[in-house]
Amino acid sequence: MENKKILITGDRPTGKLHLGHYFGSLQNRVKMQKDYETYILIADVQALTDNFDDPDKVRANVKELALDYLSVGIDPKYSNIYLQSLIPETAELTVYYSNLVSVARLYRNPTTKFESLQKEKIFGSNAEGITYGFLGYPVSQAADITILDGDVVPVGEDQLPHIEQTREIVRKFNNIYGETFKEPDAVLSKNTRIKGLDGNAKMSKSLNNAIYLADTEEEVSKKIMGAVTDPNKIKKDDPANPDICMVYYYHNLISDKLDEDNNTTKYKDDLKTICSECKSGARGCVACKRELIEKMNIMLAPIRQRRKYYEEHPEEVEEIIKQGTANAKHKAEETMRRIRKNMKLDYFEK
Ligand code: TRP
């Protein structure tokens, strides 16, 4: 493990993960975990920045998030799943970093800007009541990454501004206090953004257009049956345009994934038939949806199986998080010693 580069990433425990998360980032983590020293963070502190009034929600979703991670194949043999709030060194580093970032720079971050405008209930209209904590969470995220000496950060594209912010902080810190950190790189997936069942450009919980990794076969079936298809196709044998059909879009996505998993081209070959049948009117939407449901369930089967195992073994999940947290904490303490030394704060150390 010693000479491997360090991978760090994570999610806020605020809800179940969906296919957008899976294709956007989780899949990449699963692939990369063996080649890196891997830390996957349950970002409960960050979740509180816009859920400070609902600690029960954050608490309940910690377990859900851990189950999502384990069910997609994040393997505790390779990966440390850990809790952000149990690494208080991160909070300390955030304070030091906060001197290196201007408030104007934080206001320019497109992701926090977008998110804060969507949270009228807590931040008021036009995010006028945005809190210091929410505005500053990218600074705390920079601390998450650097306290573990992260080299790579596999994330969805919405996180790129935060990684850029991290790199800026690192440069400034090194400049002032001497070479202390490396600049981490973001790693994007091939499919960075997954469309929703309704045709929206983004699958998202708030848009209610998502397929969750924890969905049952019945839920998946119901959702796909309601997915948006070419609106010009009225009758079963009308020709249609697959390019504007969500069912075809997911056929494409899942076929790619299944072929990759099984080292085949079978699904890709089927896809050509689906496409031409759709265009010629030889394929009805209902049959096409049924085929997609079947494929989706093939893809989700191993995920469901692992979830079931861990749901039935909660003590094992707890042990995994405890161990992962202990490993991350150990590393953070080491980094903190280096930081204090470089910042001339190592008062009584020999
Ligand atoms: N901002 C991430 C999200 O919205 C969560 C996160 C917190 C994170 N700290 C991180 C991601 C460090 C990567 C690295 O889900």
mmCIF file of C-alpha atoms and ligand atoms in Angstrom:
data_model
loop_
_atom_site.group_PDB
_atom_site.id
_atom_site.type_symbol
_atom_site.label_atom_id
_atom_site.label_comp_id
_atom_site.label_asym_id
_atom_site.label_seq_id
_atom_site.Cartn_x
_atom_site.Cartn_y
_atom_site.Cartn_z
ATOM 1 C CA MET A 1 0.000 0.000 0.000
ATOM 2 C CA GLU A 2 2.878 2.328 0.803
ATOM 3 C CA ASN A 3 3.969 3.435 -2.667
ATOM 4 C CA LYS A 4 0.562 3.829 -4.157
ATOM 5 C CA LYS A 5 -0.834 7.214 -5.035
ATOM 6 C CA ILE A 6 -3.672 8.451 -2.895
ATOM 7 C CA LEU A 7 -7.267 8.602 -4.043
ATOM 8 C CA ILE A 8 -9.779 10.578 -2.053
ATOM 9 C CA THR A 9 -13.389 11.328 -2.753
ATOM 10 C CA GLY A 10 -16.787 11.165 -1.133
ATOM 11 C CA ASP A 11 -20.382 12.265 -0.953
ATOM 12 C CA ARG A 12 -22.712 14.067 1.380
ATOM 13 C CA PRO A 13 -24.995 11.748 3.300
ATOM 14 C CA THR A 14 -28.223 13.465 2.327
ATOM 15 C CA GLY A 15 -30.031 10.827 0.272
ATOM 16 C CA LYS A 16 -29.768 7.625 -1.677
ATOM 17 C CA LEU A 17 -27.361 7.459 -4.594
ATOM 18 C CA HIS A 18 -28.713 6.999 -8.113
ATOM 19 C CA LEU A 19 -27.492 5.958 -11.544
ATOM 20 C CA GLY A 20 -26.139 9.453 -12.119
ATOM 21 C CA HIS A 21 -23.753 8.941 -9.203
ATOM 22 C CA TYR A 22 -22.974 5.444 -10.382
ATOM 23 C CA PHE A 23 -21.951 6.321 -13.915
ATOM 24 C CA GLY A 24 -20.609 9.716 -12.960
ATOM 25 C CA SER A 25 -18.226 8.615 -10.254
ATOM 26 C CA LEU A 26 -18.864 5.415 -8.253
ATOM 27 C CA GLN A 27 -17.923 3.120 -11.098
ATOM 28 C CA ASN A 28 -14.621 4.908 -11.503
ATOM 29 C CA ARG A 29 -13.843 4.529 -7.824
ATOM 30 C CA VAL A 30 -14.551 0.825 -7.908
ATOM 31 C CA LYS A 31 -12.214 0.425 -10.880
ATOM 32 C CA MET A 32 -9.471 2.542 -9.355
ATOM 33 C CA GLN A 33 -9.524 1.333 -5.755
ATOM 34 C CA LYS A 34 -7.020 -1.483 -6.235
ATOM 35 C CA ASP A 35 -4.422 0.765 -7.797
ATOM 36 C CA TYR A 36 -4.577 3.545 -5.222
ATOM 37 C CA GLU A 37 -4.534 3.966 -1.493
ATOM 38 C CA THR A 38 -8.218 4.799 -1.400
ATOM 39 C CA TYR A 39 -10.201 6.953 1.015
ATOM 40 C CA ILE A 40 -13.943 7.378 0.560
ATOM 41 C CA LEU A 41 -15.404 10.051 2.732
ATOM 42 C CA ILE A 42 -18.887 10.238 4.151
ATOM 43 C CA ALA A 43 -19.115 14.026 4.207
ATOM 44 C CA ASP A 44 -21.382 14.525 7.201
ATOM 45 C CA VAL A 45 -19.829 17.883 8.109
ATOM 46 C CA GLN A 46 -20.449 19.167 4.604
ATOM 47 C CA ALA A 47 -23.976 17.738 4.638
ATOM 48 C CA LEU A 48 -24.672 19.856 7.703
ATOM 49 C CA THR A 49 -23.767 23.064 5.837
ATOM 50 C CA ASP A 50 -27.213 23.029 4.266
ATOM 51 C CA ASN A 51 -28.927 20.641 6.687
ATOM 52 C CA PHE A 52 -27.786 22.102 9.996
ATOM 53 C CA ASP A 53 -31.413 22.175 11.100
ATOM 54 C CA ASP A 54 -31.919 18.476 10.425
ATOM 55 C CA PRO A 55 -29.194 16.394 12.079
ATOM 56 C CA ASP A 56 -31.464 13.326 12.085
ATOM 57 C CA LYS A 57 -31.537 13.340 8.291
ATOM 58 C CA VAL A 58 -27.749 13.447 8.054
ATOM 59 C CA ARG A 59 -27.351 10.765 10.689
ATOM 60 C CA ALA A 60 -29.832 8.421 8.997
ATOM 61 C CA ASN A 61 -28.185 8.842 5.618
ATOM 62 C CA VAL A 62 -24.702 7.955 6.861
ATOM 63 C CA LYS A 63 -25.748 4.326 7.004
ATOM 64 C CA GLU A 64 -27.529 4.544 3.648
ATOM 65 C CA LEU A 65 -24.470 6.006 1.992
ATOM 66 C CA ALA A 66 -22.204 3.339 3.445
ATOM 67 C CA LEU A 67 -24.601 0.687 2.124
ATOM 68 C CA ASP A 68 -24.609 2.316 -1.312
ATOM 69 C CA TYR A 69 -20.809 2.306 -1.344
ATOM 70 C CA LEU A 70 -20.485 -1.294 -0.281
ATOM 71 C CA SER A 71 -23.214 -2.461 -2.621
ATOM 72 C CA VAL A 72 -21.608 -1.000 -5.755
ATOM 73 C CA GLY A 73 -18.377 -2.766 -4.912
ATOM 74 C CA ILE A 74 -16.321 -0.340 -2.887
ATOM 75 C CA ASP A 75 -14.313 -3.017 -1.168
ATOM 76 C CA PRO A 76 -13.052 -2.517 2.393
ATOM 77 C CA LYS A 77 -10.060 -4.665 1.426
ATOM 78 C CA TYR A 78 -8.839 -1.776 -0.703
ATOM 79 C CA SER A 79 -10.823 1.265 0.386
ATOM 80 C CA ASN A 80 -11.170 3.151 3.632
ATOM 81 C CA ILE A 81 -14.722 4.373 4.092
ATOM 82 C CA TYR A 82 -14.603 7.055 6.772
ATOM 83 C CA LEU A 83 -16.545 9.769 8.552
ATOM 84 C CA GLN A 84 -15.554 13.373 7.970
ATOM 85 C CA SER A 85 -16.655 14.598 11.399
ATOM 86 C CA LEU A 86 -14.341 12.128 13.130
ATOM 87 C CA ILE A 87 -11.289 13.761 11.541
ATOM 88 C CA PRO A 88 -11.231 17.067 13.466
ATOM 89 C CA GLU A 89 -7.815 17.852 11.949
ATOM 90 C CA THR A 90 -9.791 18.762 8.831
ATOM 91 C CA ALA A 91 -11.632 21.461 10.744
ATOM 92 C CA GLU A 92 -8.351 22.823 12.038
ATOM 93 C CA LEU A 93 -6.843 22.936 8.562
ATOM 94 C CA THR A 94 -9.998 24.631 7.253
ATOM 95 C CA VAL A 95 -9.373 27.501 9.657
ATOM 96 C CA TYR A 96 -5.828 27.970 8.371
ATOM 97 C CA TYR A 97 -6.988 27.725 4.758
ATOM 98 C CA SER A 98 -9.733 30.273 5.304
ATOM 99 C CA ASN A 99 -7.071 32.977 5.487
ATOM 100 C CA LEU A 100 -5.942 32.124 1.979
ATOM 101 C CA VAL A 101 -9.257 32.487 0.156
ATOM 102 C CA SER A 102 -11.066 35.737 -0.484
ATOM 103 C CA VAL A 103 -14.799 35.964 0.048
ATOM 104 C CA ALA A 104 -15.137 37.293 -3.518
ATOM 105 C CA ARG A 105 -13.439 34.144 -4.819
ATOM 106 C CA LEU A 106 -15.918 31.969 -2.931
ATOM 107 C CA TYR A 107 -18.849 33.892 -4.373
ATOM 108 C CA ARG A 108 -17.526 33.174 -7.864
ATOM 109 C CA ASN A 109 -17.710 29.376 -7.428
ATOM 110 C CA PRO A 110 -20.402 28.264 -9.917
ATOM 111 C CA THR A 111 -21.343 25.113 -8.001
ATOM 112 C CA THR A 112 -21.977 26.724 -4.618
ATOM 113 C CA LYS A 113 -23.699 29.594 -6.393
ATOM 114 C CA PHE A 114 -26.065 27.240 -8.196
ATOM 115 C CA GLU A 115 -26.707 25.144 -5.090
ATOM 116 C CA SER A 116 -27.366 28.118 -2.824
ATOM 117 C CA LEU A 117 -29.862 29.613 -5.290
ATOM 118 C CA GLN A 118 -31.782 26.344 -5.201
ATOM 119 C CA LYS A 119 -32.123 26.449 -1.415
ATOM 120 C CA GLU A 120 -34.430 29.345 -0.994
ATOM 121 C CA LYS A 121 -35.912 27.835 2.148
ATOM 122 C CA ILE A 122 -32.721 28.090 4.120
ATOM 123 C CA PHE A 123 -30.742 30.815 2.320
ATOM 124 C CA GLY A 124 -33.617 33.087 1.273
ATOM 125 C CA SER A 125 -34.350 34.406 -2.191
ATOM 126 C CA ASN A 126 -31.245 35.028 -4.304
ATOM 127 C CA ALA A 127 -29.299 33.243 -1.541
ATOM 128 C CA GLU A 128 -29.090 36.510 0.350
ATOM 129 C CA GLY A 129 -28.906 34.656 3.640
ATOM 130 C CA ILE A 130 -26.178 32.248 2.510
ATOM 131 C CA THR A 131 -24.180 31.162 5.533
ATOM 132 C CA TYR A 132 -20.472 31.475 6.104
ATOM 133 C CA GLY A 133 -20.346 27.680 6.441
ATOM 134 C CA PHE A 134 -22.043 26.934 3.138
ATOM 135 C CA LEU A 135 -20.145 29.560 1.182
ATOM 136 C CA GLY A 136 -16.949 28.183 2.629
ATOM 137 C CA TYR A 137 -17.520 24.476 2.210
ATOM 138 C CA PRO A 138 -15.137 24.286 -0.770
ATOM 139 C CA VAL A 139 -12.406 25.417 1.644
ATOM 140 C CA SER A 140 -13.261 22.586 3.967
ATOM 141 C CA GLN A 141 -13.311 20.247 0.979
ATOM 142 C CA ALA A 142 -9.789 21.390 0.107
ATOM 143 C CA ALA A 143 -8.836 20.403 3.634
ATOM 144 C CA ASP A 144 -10.496 16.973 3.209
ATOM 145 C CA ILE A 145 -8.394 16.301 0.157
ATOM 146 C CA THR A 146 -5.062 17.661 1.320
ATOM 147 C CA ILE A 147 -5.121 16.428 4.908
ATOM 148 C CA LEU A 148 -4.781 12.942 3.381
ATOM 149 C CA ASP A 149 -2.263 14.071 0.745
ATOM 150 C CA GLY A 150 -4.684 13.244 -2.043
ATOM 151 C CA ASP A 151 -3.296 12.807 -5.564
ATOM 152 C CA VAL A 152 -6.491 12.042 -7.449
ATOM 153 C CA VAL A 153 -10.117 12.890 -6.815
ATOM 154 C CA PRO A 154 -12.665 10.995 -8.937
ATOM 155 C CA VAL A 155 -15.790 13.156 -8.994
ATOM 156 C CA GLY A 156 -18.655 14.336 -11.161
ATOM 157 C CA GLU A 157 -18.177 17.497 -13.207
ATOM 158 C CA ASP A 158 -20.058 19.676 -10.705
ATOM 159 C CA GLN A 159 -17.116 19.211 -8.350
ATOM 160 C CA LEU A 160 -14.474 20.586 -10.730
ATOM 161 C CA PRO A 161 -14.670 24.145 -9.329
ATOM 162 C CA HIS A 162 -13.912 22.740 -5.871
ATOM 163 C CA ILE A 163 -10.858 20.870 -7.089
ATOM 164 C CA GLU A 164 -9.658 24.014 -8.838
ATOM 165 C CA GLN A 165 -10.176 25.901 -5.588
ATOM 166 C CA THR A 166 -8.176 23.235 -3.771
ATOM 167 C CA ARG A 167 -5.300 23.601 -6.210
ATOM 168 C CA GLU A 168 -5.269 27.367 -5.731
ATOM 169 C CA ILE A 169 -5.149 26.991 -1.965
ATOM 170 C CA VAL A 170 -2.335 24.473 -2.228
ATOM 171 C CA ARG A 171 -0.272 26.807 -4.409
ATOM 172 C CA LYS A 172 -0.796 29.696 -2.052
ATOM 173 C CA PHE A 173 -0.083 27.648 1.052
ATOM 174 C CA ASN A 174 3.132 26.209 -0.408
ATOM 175 C CA ASN A 175 4.197 29.656 -1.475
ATOM 176 C CA ILE A 176 3.835 31.136 1.979
ATOM 177 C CA TYR A 177 4.669 28.260 4.331
ATOM 178 C CA GLY A 178 6.970 26.200 2.134
ATOM 179 C CA GLU A 179 6.339 23.070 0.080
ATOM 180 C CA THR A 180 3.731 21.138 2.074
ATOM 181 C CA PHE A 181 1.057 19.758 -0.263
ATOM 182 C CA LYS A 182 0.686 18.475 -3.796
ATOM 183 C CA GLU A 183 -1.939 19.757 -6.193
ATOM 184 C CA PRO A 184 -4.592 17.064 -6.619
ATOM 185 C CA ASP A 185 -6.088 16.152 -9.986
ATOM 186 C CA ALA A 186 -9.780 15.579 -10.629
ATOM 187 C CA VAL A 187 -10.670 12.404 -12.500
ATOM 188 C CA LEU A 188 -13.839 12.531 -14.575
ATOM 189 C CA SER A 189 -15.738 9.516 -15.900
ATOM 190 C CA LYS A 190 -16.531 8.931 -19.515
ATOM 191 C CA ASN A 191 -20.185 9.640 -18.727
ATOM 192 C CA THR A 192 -20.022 12.625 -16.454
ATOM 193 C CA ARG A 193 -23.674 13.509 -16.586
ATOM 194 C CA ILE A 194 -26.585 11.117 -16.801
ATOM 195 C CA LYS A 195 -29.952 12.276 -18.073
ATOM 196 C CA GLY A 196 -33.127 11.806 -16.061
ATOM 197 C CA LEU A 197 -36.096 9.580 -16.871
ATOM 198 C CA ASP A 198 -37.987 12.725 -17.880
ATOM 199 C CA GLY A 199 -35.360 13.748 -20.442
ATOM 200 C CA ASN A 200 -33.871 16.416 -18.207
ATOM 201 C CA ALA A 201 -30.136 16.892 -18.760
ATOM 202 C CA LYS A 202 -29.415 15.785 -15.204
ATOM 203 C CA MET A 203 -30.620 12.892 -13.116
ATOM 204 C CA SER A 204 -31.303 14.322 -9.711
ATOM 205 C CA LYS A 205 -33.197 13.661 -6.537
ATOM 206 C CA SER A 206 -34.790 17.107 -6.524
ATOM 207 C CA LEU A 207 -36.109 16.644 -10.072
ATOM 208 C CA ASN A 208 -37.683 13.315 -9.118
ATOM 209 C CA ASN A 209 -36.338 11.667 -12.267
ATOM 210 C CA ALA A 210 -33.840 9.201 -10.854
ATOM 211 C CA ILE A 211 -33.338 5.469 -10.639
ATOM 212 C CA TYR A 212 -31.760 4.685 -7.286
ATOM 213 C CA LEU A 213 -29.232 1.954 -6.707
ATOM 214 C CA ALA A 214 -31.469 0.750 -3.886
ATOM 215 C CA ASP A 215 -34.625 0.613 -6.041
ATOM 216 C CA THR A 216 -36.413 -2.734 -6.137
ATOM 217 C CA GLU A 217 -37.239 -4.530 -9.374
ATOM 218 C CA GLU A 218 -40.807 -3.227 -9.099
ATOM 219 C CA GLU A 219 -39.676 0.353 -8.624
ATOM 220 C CA VAL A 220 -37.290 0.165 -11.574
ATOM 221 C CA SER A 221 -40.003 -1.355 -13.722
ATOM 222 C CA LYS A 222 -42.521 1.337 -12.847
ATOM 223 C CA LYS A 223 -40.048 4.136 -13.466
ATOM 224 C CA ILE A 224 -38.900 2.847 -16.844
ATOM 225 C CA MET A 225 -42.485 2.297 -17.948
ATOM 226 C CA GLY A 226 -43.003 6.016 -17.324
ATOM 227 C CA ALA A 227 -39.802 7.181 -19.037
ATOM 228 C CA VAL A 228 -40.020 9.790 -21.775
ATOM 229 C CA THR A 229 -39.966 8.527 -25.373
ATOM 230 C CA ASP A 230 -40.298 10.262 -28.752
ATOM 231 C CA PRO A 231 -43.552 12.242 -28.341
ATOM 232 C CA ASN A 232 -44.291 11.969 -32.058
ATOM 233 C CA LYS A 233 -44.662 8.239 -31.834
ATOM 234 C CA ILE A 234 -48.343 7.675 -31.118
ATOM 235 C CA LYS A 235 -49.001 4.190 -32.438
ATOM 236 C CA LYS A 236 -46.919 1.119 -31.787
ATOM 237 C CA ASP A 237 -45.677 0.933 -35.381
ATOM 238 C CA ASP A 238 -45.011 4.621 -35.962
ATOM 239 C CA PRO A 239 -41.375 5.242 -36.848
ATOM 240 C CA ALA A 240 -39.536 7.181 -34.126
ATOM 241 C CA ASN A 241 -36.329 8.983 -33.335
ATOM 242 C CA PRO A 242 -34.193 7.129 -30.754
ATOM 243 C CA ASP A 243 -32.020 10.205 -30.234
ATOM 244 C CA ILE A 244 -34.764 11.907 -28.270
ATOM 245 C CA CYS A 245 -35.896 8.799 -26.392
ATOM 246 C CA MET A 246 -34.779 8.190 -22.817
ATOM 247 C CA VAL A 247 -35.393 4.468 -23.139
ATOM 248 C CA TYR A 248 -32.938 4.264 -26.007
ATOM 249 C CA TYR A 249 -30.536 6.483 -24.077
ATOM 250 C CA TYR A 250 -30.485 4.030 -21.163
ATOM 251 C CA HIS A 251 -30.312 1.033 -23.486
ATOM 252 C CA ASN A 252 -27.139 2.563 -24.821
ATOM 253 C CA LEU A 253 -25.677 3.303 -21.409
ATOM 254 C CA ILE A 254 -26.448 -0.070 -19.866
ATOM 255 C CA SER A 255 -25.388 -2.037 -22.941
ATOM 256 C CA ASP A 256 -21.995 -0.424 -22.796
ATOM 257 C CA LYS A 257 -21.671 -1.292 -19.148
ATOM 258 C CA LEU A 258 -22.842 -4.904 -19.508
ATOM 259 C CA ASP A 259 -20.511 -5.532 -22.440
ATOM 260 C CA GLU A 260 -17.642 -4.054 -20.502
ATOM 261 C CA ASP A 261 -18.412 -6.195 -17.448
ATOM 262 C CA ASN A 262 -18.738 -9.387 -19.452
ATOM 263 C CA ASN A 263 -16.136 -8.671 -22.071
ATOM 264 C CA THR A 264 -18.660 -9.069 -24.878
ATOM 265 C CA THR A 265 -20.093 -7.026 -27.725
ATOM 266 C CA LYS A 266 -23.474 -8.738 -27.513
ATOM 267 C CA TYR A 267 -25.349 -5.829 -26.019
ATOM 268 C CA LYS A 268 -23.812 -3.302 -28.365
ATOM 269 C CA ASP A 269 -24.829 -5.489 -31.292
ATOM 270 C CA ASP A 270 -28.405 -5.674 -29.958
ATOM 271 C CA LEU A 271 -28.384 -1.930 -29.725
ATOM 272 C CA LYS A 272 -27.998 -1.573 -33.485
ATOM 273 C CA THR A 273 -31.127 -3.670 -33.954
ATOM 274 C CA ILE A 274 -33.016 -1.610 -31.379
ATOM 275 C CA CYS A 275 -32.007 1.572 -33.163
ATOM 276 C CA SER A 276 -33.008 0.448 -36.640
ATOM 277 C CA GLU A 277 -36.261 -1.148 -35.443
ATOM 278 C CA CYS A 278 -37.153 2.056 -33.627
ATOM 279 C CA LYS A 279 -36.470 4.169 -36.698
ATOM 280 C CA SER A 280 -38.466 1.915 -39.020
ATOM 281 C CA GLY A 281 -41.450 1.502 -36.706
ATOM 282 C CA ALA A 282 -40.850 -2.227 -36.202
ATOM 283 C CA ARG A 283 -40.492 -1.803 -32.434
ATOM 284 C CA GLY A 284 -43.123 -0.738 -29.955
ATOM 285 C CA CYS A 285 -42.171 1.334 -26.937
ATOM 286 C CA VAL A 286 -43.666 -1.064 -24.401
ATOM 287 C CA ALA A 287 -41.601 -4.021 -25.616
ATOM 288 C CA CYS A 288 -38.556 -1.799 -25.782
ATOM 289 C CA LYS A 289 -39.107 -0.681 -22.193
ATOM 290 C CA ARG A 290 -39.510 -4.285 -21.033
ATOM 291 C CA GLU A 291 -36.149 -5.158 -22.576
ATOM 292 C CA LEU A 292 -34.563 -2.217 -20.842
ATOM 293 C CA ILE A 293 -36.044 -3.254 -17.488
ATOM 294 C CA GLU A 294 -34.532 -6.669 -17.952
ATOM 295 C CA LYS A 295 -31.112 -5.220 -18.749
ATOM 296 C CA MET A 296 -31.271 -2.796 -15.874
ATOM 297 C CA ASN A 297 -32.053 -5.623 -13.491
ATOM 298 C CA ILE A 298 -29.117 -7.652 -14.792
ATOM 299 C CA MET A 299 -26.898 -4.690 -14.067
ATOM 300 C CA LEU A 300 -28.396 -4.076 -10.628
ATOM 301 C CA ALA A 301 -28.461 -7.724 -9.522
ATOM 302 C CA PRO A 302 -24.948 -7.929 -8.030
ATOM 303 C CA ILE A 303 -25.459 -4.515 -6.433
ATOM 304 C CA ARG A 304 -28.680 -5.704 -4.797
ATOM 305 C CA GLN A 305 -27.026 -8.881 -3.642
ATOM 306 C CA ARG A 306 -24.215 -7.044 -1.871
ATOM 307 C CA ARG A 307 -26.664 -4.578 -0.354
ATOM 308 C CA LYS A 308 -28.737 -7.424 1.046
ATOM 309 C CA TYR A 309 -25.658 -8.967 2.629
ATOM 310 C CA TYR A 310 -24.604 -5.753 4.346
ATOM 311 C CA GLU A 311 -28.155 -4.893 5.395
ATOM 312 C CA GLU A 312 -28.204 -8.190 7.181
ATOM 313 C CA HIS A 313 -24.788 -7.540 8.773
ATOM 314 C CA PRO A 314 -24.978 -4.002 10.207
ATOM 315 C CA GLU A 315 -22.242 -4.707 12.735
ATOM 316 C CA GLU A 316 -19.880 -5.456 9.851
ATOM 317 C CA VAL A 317 -20.724 -2.130 8.205
ATOM 318 C CA GLU A 318 -20.030 -0.326 11.453
ATOM 319 C CA GLU A 319 -16.693 -2.081 11.826
ATOM 320 C CA ILE A 320 -15.733 -1.137 8.245
ATOM 321 C CA ILE A 321 -16.444 2.553 8.924
ATOM 322 C CA LYS A 322 -14.617 2.438 12.266
ATOM 323 C CA GLN A 323 -11.530 0.894 10.720
ATOM 324 C CA GLY A 324 -11.580 3.210 7.705
ATOM 325 C CA THR A 325 -11.919 6.206 10.003
ATOM 326 C CA ALA A 326 -9.049 5.059 12.208
ATOM 327 C CA ASN A 327 -6.789 4.759 9.155
ATOM 328 C CA ALA A 328 -7.781 8.191 7.831
ATOM 329 C CA LYS A 329 -7.360 9.751 11.267
ATOM 330 C CA HIS A 330 -3.864 8.335 11.602
ATOM 331 C CA LYS A 331 -2.860 9.806 8.276
ATOM 332 C CA ALA A 332 -4.487 13.177 9.058
ATOM 333 C CA GLU A 333 -2.566 13.399 12.343
ATOM 334 C CA GLU A 334 0.699 12.858 10.490
ATOM 335 C CA THR A 335 -0.123 15.549 7.953
ATOM 336 C CA MET A 336 -1.159 17.911 10.725
ATOM 337 C CA ARG A 337 2.260 17.627 12.359
ATOM 338 C CA ARG A 338 3.855 18.656 9.082
ATOM 339 C CA ILE A 339 1.433 21.552 8.688
ATOM 340 C CA ARG A 340 2.000 22.875 12.219
ATOM 341 C CA LYS A 341 5.723 22.681 11.731
ATOM 342 C CA ASN A 342 5.634 24.590 8.448
ATOM 343 C CA MET A 343 3.276 27.184 9.910
ATOM 344 C CA LYS A 344 5.534 27.660 12.944
ATOM 345 C CA LEU A 345 2.839 26.344 15.239
ATOM 346 C CA ASP A 346 4.812 23.359 16.536
ATOM 347 C CA TYR A 347 5.340 24.922 19.936
ATOM 348 C CA PHE A 348 6.354 22.120 22.226
ATOM 349 C CA GLU A 349 7.354 19.504 19.688
ATOM 350 C CA LYS A 350 10.874 18.195 19.668
HETATM 351 N N1 TRP B 1 -18.790 17.930 -2.379
HETATM 352 C C1 TRP B 1 -18.964 16.505 -2.448
HETATM 353 C C2 TRP B 1 -20.452 16.253 -2.779
HETATM 354 O O1 TRP B 1 -21.184 17.155 -2.992
HETATM 355 C C3 TRP B 1 -18.605 15.779 -1.197
HETATM 356 C C4 TRP B 1 -17.184 15.944 -0.732
HETATM 357 C C5 TRP B 1 -16.793 16.463 0.452
HETATM 358 C C6 TRP B 1 -15.999 15.562 -1.428
HETATM 359 N N2 TRP B 1 -15.441 16.428 0.557
HETATM 360 C C7 TRP B 1 -14.924 15.892 -0.552
HETATM 361 C C8 TRP B 1 -15.731 14.985 -2.669
HETATM 362 C C9 TRP B 1 -13.602 15.649 -0.931
HETATM 363 C C10 TRP B 1 -14.406 14.762 -3.033
HETATM 364 C C11 TRP B 1 -13.336 15.103 -2.163
HETATM 365 O O2 TRP B 1 -20.904 15.139 -2.795
#
